[in-house]
Amino acid sequence: MFEQPVRYVAQPPPGQLDDATLLATARERAAHLAEASKQLAGSLNPDRTLRRALHVTVPALADWAQLMMPTRTGVRYTAVRTDEPDRFVSVDGTRPVLGEISGHGRILATGRAELMHVLADGVVPESVAATVPAGELRDGVLGLRPADLLVLPLTARGTTFGTLTLARRAGRGFEPEDVTFAQELTGRIAVALDTARVYAEQAQVAEVLAASLRAPQLPETPGIAIGTRMRAALHAAEIGGDFFDVFGEPGDWSVLLGDVAGKGAEAAILTGQARHTARGAAFYDRRPAELLRVLNASLFSGASRVEPTTRFLTAICARVRTAPDGSLSVVLASAGHPHPLVVRRSGTVEEVPVKGLLCGALPIAQYVEVGVELAPGDMMVLFTDGVPDAIGPGGRFGLGRLSQLAAGYAGSGPHALAEAIDIAVAEYSGVGVGPTDDVAVLAFGGVRQ
């Protein structure tokens, strides 16, 4: 391997050092730096950026190149050589000891480049053994002997986090000008790799946090069937200010549905606080009015730490007790939320007039409970204001349309009812047009045991 001669971008032809040649070489280097910067800026994916970093060095700058990057458990070495530019070889290793006598540990500690020579005497130099892992990666370097090996630190934001190792075959070593050029290119590589690495870490943290803010997976609820639908106004975020939760134990369930003032991540943070507060309060008192009272106090006390436009929420809380025949006994309390609807099996739709002050407005609020009995086959549907307030050709979707739709799905089951409401609101607002407000629907009914 490595039999074809290569003229590197960073190296002028030997014996031709006139001003015109030096100027042409400088222009070539500048052009390569510009193109390399463009390639490196084209992705924030760490693996893709790493491959591009190696491609801008081989064969333009070296016959062989290796990147050492930190991982969660150690480091990873990835190398490529000029005769197989699309074949990347990776090896995992332990994290170098900072300040060690030779190798990456010293480079990481000092932040300085080191140039070494590899002789063709059949002996593996200590410098190579400390820099290149045994196996295919080291064989790639030894195949160039005699060769020059240049190890450069990857430094960004004041921290040296990895290394770039370049190897050139015999007679094509690194002149001082080549080292300077390599350092400049390595600086750009370091910034690109660090940016991609930081972006990936932040994206992972954001995804974990977003997952905790999305609608929870419903538990198994013997004796009660539950159907839910939720759509965020900001589709890209997949999270919003509407929320629901179901918790409790067989025979005695708590259902919570609410709507935070605002949209997006800021509102979603408050929904997480609301869900956790309600669950915590339920350990001491399962009454809906008490859960809303605690939730109101918690939101008001934390108002100074939350944006003013997202410190309020409306909510409806229900305590649902099941019976073997499929009937349900429901106790409701409301914090300024749209009235729930009862859909009787006969097709009659009733509005439950439960009222109360929205949560977070005052330090102390009292809530009144209302009881409703659901016979086998009856359903109750809870929804946020994104349903009746949806705008379409005829103005607001309104409670009239919602009641008429619900009556048509009497006896169909909570899953079908929730889905039908969500689809109807989406179609009314316009096909392909996102909702202007978050939408959440939760319907439930009894199941014979």
PDB file of C-alpha atoms in Angstrom, residues 7 9-12 18-34 181 184:
ATOM      1  CA  ARG A   7       1.792  16.129  -3.554  1.00  0.00           C
ATOM      2  CA  VAL A   9      -1.593  20.885  -0.381  1.00  0.00           C
ATOM      3  CA  ALA A  10       0.692  22.103   2.377  1.00  0.00           C
ATOM      4  CA  GLN A  11       3.913  21.292   0.587  1.00  0.00           C
ATOM      5  CA  PRO A  12       5.340  23.158  -2.432  1.00  0.00           C
ATOM      6  CA  ASP A  18      10.539  31.217  -6.218  1.00  0.00           C
ATOM      7  CA  ASP A  19       8.024  33.873  -5.269  1.00  0.00           C
ATOM      8  CA  ALA A  20       5.444  32.719  -7.829  1.00  0.00           C
ATOM      9  CA  THR A  21       5.541  29.153  -6.486  1.00  0.00           C
ATOM     10  CA  LEU A  22       5.299  30.278  -2.871  1.00  0.00           C
ATOM     11  CA  LEU A  23       2.371  32.553  -3.745  1.00  0.00           C
ATOM     12  CA  ALA A  24       0.608  29.730  -5.584  1.00  0.00           C
ATOM     13  CA  THR A  25       1.165  27.408  -2.618  1.00  0.00           C
ATOM     14  CA  ALA A  26      -0.213  30.016  -0.211  1.00  0.00           C
ATOM     15  CA  ARG A  27      -3.285  30.463  -2.384  1.00  0.00           C
ATOM     16  CA  GLU A  28      -3.769  26.711  -2.566  1.00  0.00           C
ATOM     17  CA  ARG A  29      -3.567  26.416   1.187  1.00  0.00           C
ATOM     18  CA  ALA A  30      -6.028  29.281   1.671  1.00  0.00           C
ATOM     19  CA  ALA A  31      -8.431  27.689  -0.787  1.00  0.00           C
ATOM     20  CA  HIS A  32      -8.172  24.363   1.030  1.00  0.00           C
ATOM     21  CA  LEU A  33      -8.829  26.025   4.385  1.00  0.00           C
ATOM     22  CA  ALA A  34     -11.920  27.744   2.954  1.00  0.00           C
ATOM     23  CA  PHE A 181      -0.693  24.994   8.133  1.00  0.00           C
ATOM     24  CA  GLU A 184      -4.464  26.156  11.469  1.00  0.00           C
TER      25      GLU A 184
END
